[in-house]
PDB file of C-alpha atoms in Angstrom:
ATOM      1  CA  UNK A   1      24.383  20.735 -79.910  1.00 59.00           C
ATOM      2  CA  UNK A   2      22.735  19.851 -76.658  1.00 59.00           C
ATOM      3  CA  UNK A   3      26.048  18.536 -75.376  1.00 60.00           C
ATOM      4  CA  UNK A   4      27.780  21.789 -76.270  1.00 55.00           C
ATOM      5  CA  UNK A   5      25.185  23.854 -74.457  1.00 55.00           C
ATOM      6  CA  UNK A   6      25.450  21.568 -71.465  1.00 55.00           C
ATOM      7  CA  UNK A   7      29.235  21.942 -71.408  1.00 57.00           C
ATOM      8  CA  UNK A   8      28.950  25.711 -71.464  1.00 57.00           C
ATOM      9  CA  UNK A   9      26.388  25.635 -68.711  1.00 57.00           C
ATOM     10  CA  UNK A  10      28.655  23.512 -66.570  1.00 57.00           C
ATOM     11  CA  UNK A  11      31.878  25.469 -67.233  1.00 60.00           C
ATOM     12  CA  UNK A  12      30.408  28.947 -66.757  1.00 60.00           C
ATOM     13  CA  UNK A  13      29.983  28.683 -62.967  1.00 64.00           C
ATOM     14  CA  UNK A  14      33.451  27.166 -62.680  1.00 63.00           C
ATOM     15  CA  UNK A  15      35.000  30.061 -64.596  1.00 63.00           C
ATOM     16  CA  UNK A  16      33.077  32.540 -62.506  1.00 64.00           C
ATOM     17  CA  UNK A  17      34.236  30.816 -59.338  1.00 69.00           C
ATOM     18  CA  UNK A  18      37.836  30.882 -60.549  1.00 72.00           C
ATOM     19  CA  UNK A  19      37.607  34.600 -61.328  1.00 67.00           C
ATOM     20  CA  UNK A  20      36.090  35.233 -57.904  1.00 74.00           C
ATOM     21  CA  UNK A  21      38.882  33.290 -56.229  1.00 75.00           C
ATOM     22  CA  UNK A  22      41.505  35.306 -58.118  1.00 78.00           C
ATOM     23  CA  UNK A  23      39.861  38.542 -57.012  1.00 79.00           C
ATOM     24  CA  UNK A  24      39.951  37.346 -53.424  1.00 77.00           C
ATOM     25  CA  UNK A  25      43.641  36.495 -53.734  1.00 76.00           C
ATOM     26  CA  UNK A  26      44.362  39.914 -55.236  1.00 73.00           C
ATOM     27  CA  UNK A  27      42.404  41.597 -52.448  1.00 79.00           C
ATOM     28  CA  UNK A  28      44.297  39.685 -49.763  1.00 74.00           C
ATOM     29  CA  UNK A  29      47.612  40.643 -51.366  1.00 74.00           C
ATOM     30  CA  UNK A  30      46.580  44.304 -51.473  1.00 75.00           C
ATOM     31  CA  UNK A  31      45.584  44.192 -47.814  1.00 80.00           C
ATOM     32  CA  UNK A  32      48.911  42.617 -46.888  1.00 71.00           C
ATOM     33  CA  UNK A  33      50.744  45.263 -48.898  1.00 68.00           C
ATOM     34  CA  UNK A  34      48.823  48.036 -47.151  1.00 74.00           C
ATOM     35  CA  UNK A  35      49.576  46.466 -43.776  1.00 70.00           C
ATOM     36  CA  UNK A  36      53.279  46.345 -44.646  1.00 63.00           C
ATOM     37  CA  UNK A  37      53.206  50.006 -45.668  1.00 69.00           C
ATOM     38  CA  UNK A  38      51.421  50.935 -42.439  1.00 77.00           C
ATOM     39  CA  UNK A  39      54.050  49.081 -40.396  1.00 63.00           C
ATOM     40  CA  UNK A  40      56.799  50.862 -42.314  1.00 61.00           C
ATOM     41  CA  UNK A  41      55.173  54.262 -41.757  1.00 70.00           C
ATOM     42  CA  UNK A  42      54.663  53.467 -38.078  1.00 64.00           C
ATOM     43  CA  UNK A  43      58.339  52.575 -37.797  1.00 61.00           C
ATOM     44  CA  UNK A  44      59.333  55.831 -39.480  1.00 60.00           C
ATOM     45  CA  UNK A  45      57.080  57.779 -37.109  1.00 63.00           C
ATOM     46  CA  UNK A  46      58.634  56.038 -34.120  1.00 60.00           C
ATOM     47  CA  UNK A  47      62.126  56.841 -35.399  1.00 56.00           C
ATOM     48  CA  UNK A  48      61.178  60.477 -35.941  1.00 62.00           C
ATOM     49  CA  UNK A  49      59.583  60.686 -32.505  1.00 60.00           C
ATOM     50  CA  UNK A  50      62.739  59.223 -30.986  1.00 53.00           C
ATOM     51  CA  UNK A  51      64.921  61.727 -32.844  1.00 59.00           C
ATOM     52  CA  UNK A  52      62.687  64.631 -31.815  1.00 70.00           C
ATOM     53  CA  UNK A  53      62.857  63.494 -28.200  1.00 58.00           C
ATOM     54  CA  UNK A  54      66.643  63.300 -28.449  1.00 59.00           C
ATOM     55  CA  UNK A  55      66.768  66.829 -29.851  1.00 63.00           C
ATOM     56  CA  UNK A  56      64.521  68.087 -27.056  1.00 62.00           C
ATOM     57  CA  UNK A  57      66.648  66.322 -24.464  1.00 64.00           C
ATOM     58  CA  UNK A  58      69.884  67.765 -25.849  1.00 69.00           C
ATOM     59  CA  UNK A  59      68.375  71.251 -25.985  1.00 66.00           C
ATOM     60  CA  UNK A  60      67.106  70.903 -22.416  1.00 64.00           C
ATOM     61  CA  UNK A  61      70.499  69.634 -21.272  1.00 68.00           C
ATOM     62  CA  UNK A  62      72.180  72.599 -22.956  1.00 68.00           C
ATOM     63  CA  UNK A  63      69.985  75.099 -21.127  1.00 63.00           C
ATOM     64  CA  UNK A  64      70.337  73.299 -17.801  1.00 62.00           C
ATOM     65  CA  UNK A  65      74.102  73.064 -18.217  1.00 72.00           C
ATOM     66  CA  UNK A  66      74.373  76.750 -19.042  1.00 75.00           C
ATOM     67  CA  UNK A  67      72.106  77.689 -16.137  1.00 67.00           C
ATOM     68  CA  UNK A  68      74.246  75.637 -13.743  1.00 67.00           C
ATOM     69  CA  UNK A  69      77.455  77.221 -14.986  1.00 72.00           C
ATOM     70  CA  UNK A  70      75.993  80.704 -14.689  1.00 76.00           C
ATOM     71  CA  UNK A  71      74.868  79.915 -11.144  1.00 66.00           C
ATOM     72  CA  UNK A  72      78.333  78.627 -10.251  1.00 68.00           C
ATOM     73  CA  UNK A  73      79.936  81.718 -11.727  1.00 71.00           C
ATOM     74  CA  UNK A  74      77.515  83.954  -9.856  1.00 62.00           C
ATOM     75  CA  UNK A  75      78.416  82.209  -6.607  1.00 58.00           C
ATOM     76  CA  UNK A  76      82.110  82.681  -7.320  1.00 57.00           C
ATOM     77  CA  UNK A  77      82.785  78.938  -7.580  1.00 48.00           C
ATOM     78  CA  UNK A  78      84.813  77.329 -10.367  1.00 46.00           C
ATOM     79  CA  UNK A  79      82.859  75.058 -12.700  1.00 44.00           C
ATOM     80  CA  UNK A  80      85.578  72.412 -12.743  1.00 46.00           C
ATOM     81  CA  UNK A  81      89.019  71.458 -11.509  1.00 47.00           C
ATOM     82  CA  UNK A  82      92.274  72.042 -13.324  1.00 51.00           C
ATOM     83  CA  UNK A  83      93.863  69.026 -15.017  1.00 53.00           C
ATOM     84  CA  UNK A  84      95.833  66.770 -12.739  1.00 47.00           C
ATOM     85  CA  UNK A  85      98.967  67.202 -14.869  1.00 43.00           C
ATOM     86  CA  UNK A  86      98.960  70.991 -14.707  1.00 40.00           C
ATOM     87  CA  UNK A  87      99.913  73.294 -11.866  1.00 37.00           C
ATOM     88  CA  UNK A  88      96.971  74.679  -9.918  1.00 41.00           C
ATOM     89  CA  UNK A  89      96.327  78.418 -10.338  1.00 38.00           C
ATOM     90  CA  UNK A  90      96.500  80.604  -7.225  1.00 37.00           C
ATOM     91  CA  UNK A  91      92.753  81.186  -7.380  1.00 38.00           C
ATOM     92  CA  UNK A  92      89.770  80.524  -9.574  1.00 38.00           C
ATOM     93  CA  UNK A  93      89.146  83.214 -12.134  1.00 45.00           C
ATOM     94  CA  UNK A  94      85.473  82.557 -12.743  1.00 44.00           C
ATOM     95  CA  UNK A  95      84.200  86.105 -12.415  1.00 45.00           C
ATOM     96  CA  UNK A  96      80.832  86.674 -10.734  1.00 42.00           C
ATOM     97  CA  UNK A  97      78.454  89.427 -11.846  1.00 42.00           C
ATOM     98  CA  UNK A  98      78.764  92.925 -10.383  1.00 40.00           C
ATOM     99  CA  UNK A  99      76.162  92.530  -7.659  1.00 38.00           C
ATOM    100  CA  UNK A 100      78.255  89.810  -5.991  1.00 37.00           C
ATOM    101  CA  UNK A 101      81.272  92.107  -5.556  1.00 33.00           C
ATOM    102  CA  UNK A 102      81.481  93.567  -2.030  1.00 32.00           C
ATOM    103  CA  UNK A 103      82.523  97.016  -3.249  1.00 34.00           C
ATOM    104  CA  UNK A 104      79.505  99.188  -4.041  1.00 30.00           C
ATOM    105  CA  UNK A 105      79.897 101.805  -6.744  1.00 32.00           C
ATOM    106  CA  UNK A 106      77.476 104.463  -7.889  1.00 32.00           C
ATOM    107  CA  UNK A 107      75.654 103.652 -11.135  1.00 33.00           C
ATOM    108  CA  UNK A 108      76.834 105.158 -14.373  1.00 33.00           C
ATOM    109  CA  UNK A 109      74.942 108.246 -15.539  1.00 33.00           C
ATOM    110  CA  UNK A 110      74.179 106.587 -18.892  1.00 33.00           C
ATOM    111  CA  UNK A 111      74.333 102.787 -18.570  1.00 34.00           C
ATOM    112  CA  UNK A 112      75.648 100.974 -21.588  1.00 36.00           C
ATOM    113  CA  UNK A 113      73.127  98.862 -23.429  1.00 36.00           C
ATOM    114  CA  UNK A 114      73.376  96.033 -25.869  1.00 35.00           C
ATOM    115  CA  UNK A 115      71.027  95.914 -28.824  1.00 34.00           C
ATOM    116  CA  UNK A 116      70.767  93.132 -31.371  1.00 36.00           C
ATOM    117  CA  UNK A 117      74.139  92.093 -32.729  1.00 37.00           C
ATOM    118  CA  UNK A 118      75.716  95.522 -32.417  1.00 36.00           C
ATOM    119  CA  UNK A 119      78.434  96.552 -29.985  1.00 36.00           C
ATOM    120  CA  UNK A 120      77.612  98.035 -26.572  1.00 39.00           C
ATOM    121  CA  UNK A 121      76.932 101.748 -26.701  1.00 41.00           C
ATOM    122  CA  UNK A 122      79.576 103.765 -24.890  1.00 41.00           C
ATOM    123  CA  UNK A 123      78.393 105.475 -21.717  1.00 39.00           C
ATOM    124  CA  UNK A 124      78.669 109.200 -21.237  1.00 38.00           C
ATOM    125  CA  UNK A 125      81.482 108.786 -18.714  1.00 41.00           C
ATOM    126  CA  UNK A 126      83.593 106.028 -20.291  1.00 41.00           C
ATOM    127  CA  UNK A 127      86.028 108.025 -22.327  1.00 48.00           C
ATOM    128  CA  UNK A 128      88.947 105.822 -21.308  1.00 64.00           C
ATOM    129  CA  UNK A 129      89.444 102.204 -20.316  1.00 74.00           C
ATOM    130  CA  UNK A 130      89.375 102.275 -16.518  1.00 91.00           C
ATOM    131  CA  UNK A 131      89.188  99.183 -14.289  1.00 91.00           C
ATOM    132  CA  UNK A 132      85.673 100.241 -13.286  1.00 93.00           C
ATOM    133  CA  UNK A 133      84.545 100.576 -16.902  1.00 94.00           C
ATOM    134  CA  UNK A 134      86.165  97.245 -17.726  1.00 95.00           C
ATOM    135  CA  UNK A 135      84.344  95.457 -14.902  1.00 95.00           C
ATOM    136  CA  UNK A 136      81.086  97.191 -15.742  1.00 96.00           C
ATOM    137  CA  UNK A 137      81.356  96.071 -19.374  1.00 97.00           C
ATOM    138  CA  UNK A 138      81.959  92.468 -18.324  1.00 97.00           C
ATOM    139  CA  UNK A 139      79.077  92.545 -15.849  1.00 96.00           C
ATOM    140  CA  UNK A 140      76.756  94.005 -18.468  1.00 97.00           C
ATOM    141  CA  UNK A 141      77.545  91.149 -20.854  1.00 96.00           C
ATOM    142  CA  UNK A 142      77.165  88.557 -18.105  1.00 95.00           C
ATOM    143  CA  UNK A 143      73.840  90.049 -17.039  1.00 95.00           C
ATOM    144  CA  UNK A 144      72.530  89.731 -20.594  1.00 95.00           C
ATOM    145  CA  UNK A 145      73.490  86.056 -20.505  1.00 94.00           C
ATOM    146  CA  UNK A 146      71.717  85.546 -17.173  1.00 92.00           C
ATOM    147  CA  UNK A 147      68.601  87.155 -18.624  1.00 93.00           C
ATOM    148  CA  UNK A 148      68.710  84.723 -21.583  1.00 92.00           C
ATOM    149  CA  UNK A 149      69.377  87.545 -24.054  1.00 95.00           C
ATOM    150  CA  UNK A 150      71.880  85.409 -25.897  1.00 95.00           C
ATOM    151  CA  UNK A 151      72.333  87.592 -28.986  1.00 96.00           C
ATOM    152  CA  UNK A 152      72.930  90.628 -26.765  1.00 97.00           C
ATOM    153  CA  UNK A 153      75.331  88.631 -24.603  1.00 97.00           C
ATOM    154  CA  UNK A 154      77.326  87.423 -27.618  1.00 98.00           C
ATOM    155  CA  UNK A 155      77.531  90.969 -28.944  1.00 98.00           C
ATOM    156  CA  UNK A 156      78.596  92.361 -25.576  1.00 98.00           C
ATOM    157  CA  UNK A 157      81.250  89.700 -24.925  1.00 98.00           C
ATOM    158  CA  UNK A 158      82.641  90.226 -28.431  1.00 98.00           C
ATOM    159  CA  UNK A 159      82.822  93.977 -27.851  1.00 98.00           C
ATOM    160  CA  UNK A 160      84.473  93.390 -24.478  1.00 98.00           C
ATOM    161  CA  UNK A 161      87.157  91.140 -25.966  1.00 98.00           C
ATOM    162  CA  UNK A 162      87.845  93.635 -28.728  1.00 97.00           C
ATOM    163  CA  UNK A 163      88.217  96.514 -26.284  1.00 97.00           C
ATOM    164  CA  UNK A 164      89.921  94.693 -23.394  1.00 97.00           C
ATOM    165  CA  UNK A 165      91.926  91.834 -24.970  1.00 96.00           C
ATOM    166  CA  UNK A 166      94.345  91.734 -22.038  1.00 94.00           C
ATOM    167  CA  UNK A 167      91.716  91.925 -19.313  1.00 96.00           C
ATOM    168  CA  UNK A 168      91.779  89.593 -16.345  1.00 95.00           C
ATOM    169  CA  UNK A 169      88.222  88.716 -17.361  1.00 96.00           C
ATOM    170  CA  UNK A 170      89.103  87.988 -21.002  1.00 97.00           C
ATOM    171  CA  UNK A 171      89.231  84.198 -20.686  1.00 96.00           C
ATOM    172  CA  UNK A 172      85.854  84.120 -18.945  1.00 96.00           C
ATOM    173  CA  UNK A 173      84.400  86.441 -21.564  1.00 97.00           C
ATOM    174  CA  UNK A 174      85.747  84.148 -24.286  1.00 98.00           C
ATOM    175  CA  UNK A 175      84.143  81.122 -22.644  1.00 97.00           C
ATOM    176  CA  UNK A 176      80.751  82.750 -22.106  1.00 97.00           C
ATOM    177  CA  UNK A 177      80.832  83.980 -25.692  1.00 98.00           C
ATOM    178  CA  UNK A 178      81.056  80.348 -26.759  1.00 97.00           C
ATOM    179  CA  UNK A 179      78.191  79.392 -24.446  1.00 96.00           C
ATOM    180  CA  UNK A 180      76.062  82.214 -25.885  1.00 96.00           C
ATOM    181  CA  UNK A 181      76.484  80.701 -29.324  1.00 97.00           C
ATOM    182  CA  UNK A 182      76.240  77.068 -28.228  1.00 96.00           C
ATOM    183  CA  UNK A 183      72.921  77.336 -26.425  1.00 94.00           C
ATOM    184  CA  UNK A 184      71.375  78.990 -29.505  1.00 94.00           C
ATOM    185  CA  UNK A 185      72.798  76.211 -31.727  1.00 95.00           C
ATOM    186  CA  UNK A 186      75.213  78.469 -33.593  1.00 97.00           C
ATOM    187  CA  UNK A 187      77.695  75.633 -33.400  1.00 97.00           C
ATOM    188  CA  UNK A 188      80.302  76.889 -35.863  1.00 98.00           C
ATOM    189  CA  UNK A 189      80.672  80.167 -33.955  1.00 98.00           C
ATOM    190  CA  UNK A 190      80.603  78.333 -30.632  1.00 98.00           C
ATOM    191  CA  UNK A 191      83.407  76.040 -31.776  1.00 98.00           C
ATOM    192  CA  UNK A 192      85.476  79.030 -32.876  1.00 98.00           C
ATOM    193  CA  UNK A 193      85.005  80.687 -29.481  1.00 98.00           C
ATOM    194  CA  UNK A 194      85.845  77.585 -27.428  1.00 98.00           C
ATOM    195  CA  UNK A 195      88.899  76.792 -29.539  1.00 98.00           C
ATOM    196  CA  UNK A 196      89.934  80.438 -29.240  1.00 97.00           C
ATOM    197  CA  UNK A 197      89.946  80.102 -25.456  1.00 98.00           C
ATOM    198  CA  UNK A 198      92.126  77.000 -25.660  1.00 96.00           C
ATOM    199  CA  UNK A 199      94.590  78.789 -27.915  1.00 96.00           C
ATOM    200  CA  UNK A 200      94.694  82.173 -26.194  1.00 96.00           C
ATOM    201  CA  UNK A 201      94.256  81.101 -22.571  1.00 96.00           C
ATOM    202  CA  UNK A 202      95.600  77.545 -22.202  1.00 94.00           C
ATOM    203  CA  UNK A 203      96.113  78.006 -18.447  1.00 95.00           C
ATOM    204  CA  UNK A 204      92.621  79.382 -17.807  1.00 96.00           C
ATOM    205  CA  UNK A 205      90.410  77.721 -15.215  1.00 94.00           C
ATOM    206  CA  UNK A 206      87.822  77.534 -17.991  1.00 95.00           C
ATOM    207  CA  UNK A 207      90.080  75.550 -20.333  1.00 96.00           C
ATOM    208  CA  UNK A 208      88.631  72.196 -19.294  1.00 96.00           C
ATOM    209  CA  UNK A 209      85.066  73.400 -19.704  1.00 96.00           C
ATOM    210  CA  UNK A 210      85.951  74.716 -23.147  1.00 97.00           C
ATOM    211  CA  UNK A 211      87.480  71.374 -24.136  1.00 98.00           C
ATOM    212  CA  UNK A 212      84.333  69.551 -23.048  1.00 97.00           C
ATOM    213  CA  UNK A 213      82.195  71.948 -25.061  1.00 97.00           C
ATOM    214  CA  UNK A 214      84.474  71.465 -28.067  1.00 98.00           C
ATOM    215  CA  UNK A 215      83.589  67.778 -27.858  1.00 98.00           C
ATOM    216  CA  UNK A 216      79.891  68.559 -27.465  1.00 97.00           C
ATOM    217  CA  UNK A 217      79.975  70.990 -30.385  1.00 98.00           C
ATOM    218  CA  UNK A 218      81.689  68.527 -32.704  1.00 98.00           C
ATOM    219  CA  UNK A 219      78.986  66.043 -31.713  1.00 97.00           C
ATOM    220  CA  UNK A 220      76.247  68.476 -32.721  1.00 96.00           C
ATOM    221  CA  UNK A 221      78.078  69.103 -35.999  1.00 97.00           C
ATOM    222  CA  UNK A 222      78.244  65.326 -36.533  1.00 96.00           C
ATOM    223  CA  UNK A 223      82.044  65.362 -36.504  1.00 98.00           C
ATOM    224  CA  UNK A 224      82.064  62.057 -34.662  1.00 97.00           C
ATOM    225  CA  UNK A 225      85.823  61.395 -34.718  1.00 98.00           C
ATOM    226  CA  UNK A 226      86.661  64.919 -33.531  1.00 98.00           C
ATOM    227  CA  UNK A 227      84.001  64.729 -30.834  1.00 98.00           C
ATOM    228  CA  UNK A 228      85.374  61.425 -29.584  1.00 98.00           C
ATOM    229  CA  UNK A 229      88.941  62.767 -29.586  1.00 98.00           C
ATOM    230  CA  UNK A 230      88.033  65.889 -27.595  1.00 98.00           C
ATOM    231  CA  UNK A 231      85.922  63.994 -25.059  1.00 98.00           C
ATOM    232  CA  UNK A 232      88.629  61.377 -24.599  1.00 98.00           C
ATOM    233  CA  UNK A 233      91.122  64.182 -24.025  1.00 98.00           C
ATOM    234  CA  UNK A 234      88.863  65.563 -21.294  1.00 98.00           C
ATOM    235  CA  UNK A 235      88.947  62.176 -19.561  1.00 98.00           C
ATOM    236  CA  UNK A 236      92.732  62.012 -19.791  1.00 98.00           C
ATOM    237  CA  UNK A 237      93.449  65.563 -18.623  1.00 97.00           C
ATOM    238  CA  UNK A 238      90.711  65.874 -15.990  1.00 96.00           C
ATOM    239  CA  UNK A 239      90.302  62.429 -14.372  1.00 96.00           C
ATOM    240  CA  UNK A 240      87.941  62.018 -11.423  1.00 95.00           C
ATOM    241  CA  UNK A 241      86.155  65.308 -12.108  1.00 95.00           C
ATOM    242  CA  UNK A 242      82.655  66.252 -13.173  1.00 94.00           C
ATOM    243  CA  UNK A 243      84.115  67.098 -16.575  1.00 95.00           C
ATOM    244  CA  UNK A 244      85.388  63.544 -17.005  1.00 95.00           C
ATOM    245  CA  UNK A 245      82.023  62.117 -15.971  1.00 95.00           C
ATOM    246  CA  UNK A 246      80.193  64.322 -18.457  1.00 95.00           C
ATOM    247  CA  UNK A 247      82.633  63.316 -21.184  1.00 96.00           C
ATOM    248  CA  UNK A 248      82.145  59.627 -20.378  1.00 96.00           C
ATOM    249  CA  UNK A 249      78.363  60.054 -20.466  1.00 95.00           C
ATOM    250  CA  UNK A 250      78.480  61.572 -23.935  1.00 96.00           C
ATOM    251  CA  UNK A 251      80.921  58.925 -25.169  1.00 97.00           C
ATOM    252  CA  UNK A 252      78.596  56.228 -23.844  1.00 96.00           C
ATOM    253  CA  UNK A 253      75.711  57.780 -25.753  1.00 94.00           C
ATOM    254  CA  UNK A 254      77.828  57.859 -28.892  1.00 95.00           C
ATOM    255  CA  UNK A 255      78.630  54.169 -28.528  1.00 95.00           C
ATOM    256  CA  UNK A 256      74.952  53.313 -28.120  1.00 94.00           C
ATOM    257  CA  UNK A 257      74.146  55.392 -31.191  1.00 93.00           C
ATOM    258  CA  UNK A 258      76.756  53.516 -33.192  1.00 94.00           C
ATOM    259  CA  UNK A 259      78.927  56.586 -33.796  1.00 94.00           C
ATOM    260  CA  UNK A 260      82.051  54.515 -33.252  1.00 91.00           C
TER     261      UNK A 260
END
């Protein structure tokens, strides 16, 4: 009996020590698991931060690009060259806003305004489509774009194209309509507008810009193959131009992102 009690007395501390050791092992494993989860969460946060920064950068680039193009149009300078394989037009048809035109005309009695997504309200003196009314309608839409009223600009350019489909400003209106949608991330509508310019006005001085934006828009829509095809076409048709350099820059980004 004494031997049995002695055996229990000896084994009890050993069992307790073994249980304590197992608890320590379990605790270490839990700590390691928590550390792994923290590393995983930190990695996810870094990926999300990187993606957010990319989105901010693309949005900033979109606004800067649009601002530059508006400035170039306001100065009466074309945004890009015609393709090397096509005949050069007699003059650029990037139309500046009204205040840059030398001729000074008296203001309309009731200026047309653009509200929301509706069409421009007709002025009291625009009963028929005169060259002056046509130019005033284009300038009104362009002014809305310059003032960052993108919904108003899109509405006004749409109304202009519906009323003056054969206007000398129609191709520019079509392009700026696409920009109005693109900068507000309405990519499906932007793509429709840019492709419409390519189809309706293939010889326009804005055709190259539209093709570049088609590539950009497909990129935003995650149509990687279509984006690559459009951007590559820009490089082929407009070599040694700013358009080609912009296309190459986006293609380089796509390669780094593993898009192709």
